[in-house]
């Protein structure tokens, strides 16, 4: 499929808000994270920095030093037209400086999400982008898909949630990050440890190979040693290739 990038319309502040997950106090108790004074907010997609922080020096075994991310980017005014076969299987290989992670995409249950993901991969939108956020407390996810590396980037279009009824997020789940209902763009997260999240984030695939790569990235922790920050491994998606299987 091919849609030419166009200049993005000036949009509301909501379009530039970080894709985030808000977890209430009762849920935090269930997952062992207690907010001392107020509800804790875990921002899945990354802090809304003015510019991405420099890539960290690599100290994670099994990961090579990341090259400086040079994404192609691009924005589109509209969600891409549906071109995938919803009855077919699709897989995607995420080649990183720490190894390759293969995911199986669920076109039947999340057709618009998979269609967008396949489209963006064909446009090489994800190539040379950073996975800019790792959480190691409460929820266990690696967040990717933002070419700006700030947690506020996206492809210019948004689309509605899918596949939320009864959604759970066990280890291996791949789901969309968002800034509220029906605000999906390009940012997604990979769950490396069972996470008790509310069913607000479209699950659209699962890791079928490379779970050890994902868990190794998580074991490396964050740059500042916190439970929520930039991965110490300096994870860069060298390429993302999605194909009909």
Coordinates of C-alpha atoms in Angstrom, one line a residue:
X1 CA 0.0 0.0 0.0
X2 CA 1.2 3.5 -0.6
X3 CA 0.0 6.8 0.7
X4 CA 2.2 9.9 0.2
X5 CA 3.1 11.7 3.4
X6 CA 1.4 15.1 3.7
X7 CA 1.9 18.0 5.9
X8 CA 0.1 17.5 9.3
X9 CA -2.8 19.7 10.2
X10 CA -2.3 21.9 13.2
X11 CA -4.1 19.8 15.9
X12 CA -5.3 20.1 19.4
X13 CA -3.0 19.7 22.4
X14 CA -4.5 16.2 22.9
X15 CA -2.7 15.0 19.7
X16 CA 0.6 15.9 21.3
X17 CA -0.1 14.5 24.7
X18 CA 2.1 11.5 25.8
X19 CA 0.4 8.1 25.3
X20 CA -0.3 7.1 28.9
X21 CA -1.8 4.6 31.3
X22 CA -3.4 5.9 34.4
X23 CA -3.8 3.3 37.1
X24 CA -6.2 3.8 40.1
X25 CA -5.2 3.3 43.7
X26 CA -7.1 -0.1 44.0
X27 CA -5.3 -1.5 40.9
X28 CA -2.0 -0.3 42.2
X29 CA -2.5 -2.3 45.4
X30 CA -3.2 -5.4 43.4
X31 CA 0.0 -5.1 41.5
X32 CA 2.1 -4.1 44.5
X33 CA 2.7 -0.5 43.7
X34 CA 1.4 1.9 46.4
X35 CA 0.9 5.6 45.8
X36 CA 1.9 7.5 48.9
X37 CA -0.3 10.6 48.5
X38 CA -2.1 10.5 45.1
X39 CA -2.9 8.3 42.2
X40 CA 0.3 7.2 40.4
X41 CA 0.5 7.9 36.7
X42 CA 2.7 5.6 34.6
X43 CA 3.4 7.1 31.2
X44 CA 3.9 4.1 28.9
X45 CA 5.2 6.0 25.9
X46 CA 7.8 8.1 27.6
X47 CA 8.3 11.5 29.2
X48 CA 7.3 14.4 27.1
X49 CA 10.7 15.9 26.8
X50 CA 11.4 18.7 24.4
X51 CA 13.9 16.5 22.6
X52 CA 15.0 12.9 23.0
X53 CA 17.8 12.3 25.4
X54 CA 21.1 11.1 24.0
X55 CA 21.3 7.4 23.5
X56 CA 23.0 5.8 26.5
X57 CA 26.3 3.9 26.5
X58 CA 25.4 0.3 26.2
X59 CA 26.1 -1.9 29.3
X60 CA 23.6 -4.7 28.7
X61 CA 25.0 -8.1 27.8
X62 CA 23.6 -9.4 24.5
X63 CA 23.0 -5.9 23.1
X64 CA 25.3 -4.1 20.8
X65 CA 26.0 -0.4 21.0
X66 CA 23.0 1.3 19.4
X67 CA 23.5 3.4 16.3
X68 CA 22.2 7.0 16.5
X69 CA 18.5 6.7 15.6
X70 CA 17.7 8.4 12.3
X71 CA 14.0 7.7 11.6
X72 CA 12.4 8.7 8.3
X73 CA 9.2 9.8 10.0
X74 CA 6.4 11.1 7.9
X75 CA 2.9 12.2 8.6
X76 CA -0.5 11.4 7.0
X77 CA -3.7 13.3 7.2
X78 CA -5.9 10.2 7.3
X79 CA -5.8 6.6 8.5
X80 CA -4.7 4.3 5.7
X81 CA -7.4 2.5 3.7
X82 CA -8.0 -1.1 4.6
X83 CA -5.9 -3.3 2.5
X84 CA -5.0 -6.3 4.6
X85 CA -6.9 -9.6 4.4
X86 CA -8.6 -9.9 7.8
X87 CA -8.8 -13.6 7.5
X88 CA -5.1 -14.0 6.8
X89 CA -2.2 -14.3 9.2
X90 CA 0.5 -11.6 9.5
X91 CA 3.8 -11.6 11.3
X92 CA 6.3 -8.8 12.0
X93 CA 10.0 -9.0 12.7
X94 CA 11.4 -6.3 15.0
X95 CA 15.2 -6.3 14.5
X96 CA 16.9 -4.4 17.3
X97 CA 20.4 -3.9 18.5
X98 CA 19.6 -6.5 21.2
X99 CA 18.2 -9.2 18.8
X100 CA 15.1 -9.9 16.8
X101 CA 11.6 -10.1 18.3
X102 CA 8.9 -11.7 16.1
X103 CA 5.2 -11.0 16.8
X104 CA 2.1 -12.6 15.4
X105 CA -0.5 -9.9 14.4
X106 CA -4.2 -10.5 15.1
X107 CA -5.9 -9.2 12.0
X108 CA -9.2 -10.8 12.8
X109 CA -9.7 -9.2 16.2
X110 CA -7.9 -5.9 15.5
X111 CA -8.1 -5.3 11.8
X112 CA -7.7 -1.5 11.8
X113 CA -4.7 -1.7 14.2
X114 CA -3.0 -4.4 12.2
X115 CA -3.7 -2.5 8.9
X116 CA -2.1 0.6 10.3
X117 CA 0.9 -1.3 11.7
X118 CA 1.5 -3.1 8.4
X119 CA 1.1 0.2 6.5
X120 CA 3.6 2.0 8.7
X121 CA 6.1 -0.8 8.5
X122 CA 5.8 -0.7 4.7
X123 CA 6.6 3.0 4.8
X124 CA 9.6 2.2 7.0
X125 CA 8.2 4.5 9.6
X126 CA 9.5 2.4 12.5
X127 CA 13.0 1.9 11.1
X128 CA 15.8 3.5 13.1
X129 CA 13.4 4.6 15.9
X130 CA 14.1 4.2 19.6
X131 CA 12.1 2.2 22.1
X132 CA 12.1 5.1 24.5
X133 CA 10.4 3.8 27.6
X134 CA 10.9 0.8 29.9
X135 CA 8.8 0.2 33.1
X136 CA 10.0 -2.3 35.7
X137 CA 7.5 -1.6 38.5
X138 CA 3.9 -2.6 38.6
X139 CA 3.5 -2.9 34.8
X140 CA 6.3 -4.5 32.8
X141 CA 6.5 -3.1 29.3
X142 CA 8.8 -1.8 26.6
X143 CA 7.4 1.1 24.7
X144 CA 8.2 1.8 21.0
X145 CA 6.9 3.4 17.9
X146 CA 7.6 7.1 18.4
X147 CA 10.1 8.5 15.8
X148 CA 10.7 11.6 18.0
X149 CA 11.7 9.5 21.0
X150 CA 9.8 11.9 23.3
X151 CA 6.5 10.0 23.9
X152 CA 4.5 12.6 22.0
X153 CA 5.1 11.6 18.3
X154 CA 2.8 9.9 15.9
X155 CA 1.8 9.4 12.3
X156 CA -0.6 12.4 12.0
X157 CA -3.7 10.3 12.1
X158 CA -5.6 8.5 14.9
X159 CA -8.0 5.6 14.9
X160 CA -10.4 3.9 17.3
X161 CA -9.8 1.2 19.9
X162 CA -10.5 -2.5 19.1
X163 CA -10.5 -5.8 20.8
X164 CA -11.0 -4.4 24.3
X165 CA -13.8 -6.6 25.6
X166 CA -12.2 -8.9 28.2
X167 CA -8.7 -7.7 27.2
X168 CA -5.8 -8.9 29.4
X169 CA -2.1 -8.3 29.2
X170 CA 0.0 -11.4 30.0
X171 CA 3.6 -11.6 29.1
X172 CA 4.1 -11.5 25.3
X173 CA 1.1 -9.2 24.6
X174 CA 1.6 -6.5 22.1
X175 CA -0.8 -3.6 22.5
X176 CA -1.3 0.1 21.5
X177 CA -0.4 3.0 23.8
X178 CA -2.8 5.9 23.7
X179 CA -3.6 9.3 25.2
X180 CA -7.3 8.4 25.9
X181 CA -10.1 6.5 24.2
X182 CA -9.8 6.1 20.4
X183 CA -6.5 8.0 20.1
X184 CA -4.3 5.3 18.7
X185 CA -1.4 6.3 16.4
X186 CA 1.9 4.5 16.0
X187 CA 3.1 3.9 19.6
X188 CA 2.9 0.4 20.9
X189 CA 4.2 -1.6 23.9
X190 CA 5.5 -5.1 24.4
X191 CA 4.7 -6.8 27.7
X192 CA 7.6 -8.8 29.1
X193 CA 5.9 -9.8 32.4
X194 CA 2.3 -10.4 33.3
X195 CA 0.7 -6.9 33.8
X196 CA -2.6 -6.1 35.4
X197 CA -3.8 -3.3 33.2
X198 CA -7.4 -2.2 32.7
X199 CA -8.8 -3.1 29.3
X200 CA -8.1 0.2 27.7
X201 CA -5.3 -0.6 25.3
X202 CA -5.9 -2.4 22.1
X203 CA -4.1 -5.8 22.1
X204 CA -3.2 -6.6 18.5
X205 CA -0.5 -9.3 18.6
X206 CA 1.7 -11.5 20.7
X207 CA 5.4 -12.3 20.8
X208 CA 6.1 -15.7 19.3
X209 CA 9.9 -15.6 19.1
X210 CA 12.5 -13.5 20.9
X211 CA 10.9 -13.3 24.3
X212 CA 14.3 -13.8 25.8
X213 CA 15.5 -10.7 23.9
X214 CA 12.7 -8.6 25.4
X215 CA 13.4 -10.0 28.9
X216 CA 17.1 -9.3 28.5
X217 CA 16.3 -5.7 27.6
X218 CA 14.1 -5.5 30.7
X219 CA 16.8 -7.1 32.9
X220 CA 19.2 -4.3 31.9
X221 CA 16.9 -1.8 33.6
X222 CA 16.7 1.9 32.9
X223 CA 19.4 4.5 32.4
X224 CA 18.8 6.2 35.8
X225 CA 18.0 3.0 37.7
X226 CA 14.4 4.0 38.2
X227 CA 11.4 1.8 37.6
X228 CA 10.2 4.0 34.7
X229 CA 12.5 5.5 32.2
X230 CA 14.8 5.2 29.2
X231 CA 16.1 1.6 28.6
X232 CA 19.8 1.2 29.5
X233 CA 20.2 -0.9 26.4
X234 CA 19.5 2.1 24.2
X235 CA 17.1 0.0 22.2
X236 CA 16.8 1.0 18.5
X237 CA 14.5 -0.7 16.0
X238 CA 16.9 -1.2 13.1
X239 CA 13.9 -2.4 11.0
X240 CA 10.3 -3.6 11.3
X241 CA 9.1 -5.9 8.6
X242 CA 5.5 -7.0 8.6
X243 CA 4.4 -9.7 6.1
X244 CA 1.4 -11.9 5.4
X245 CA 2.3 -15.4 6.7

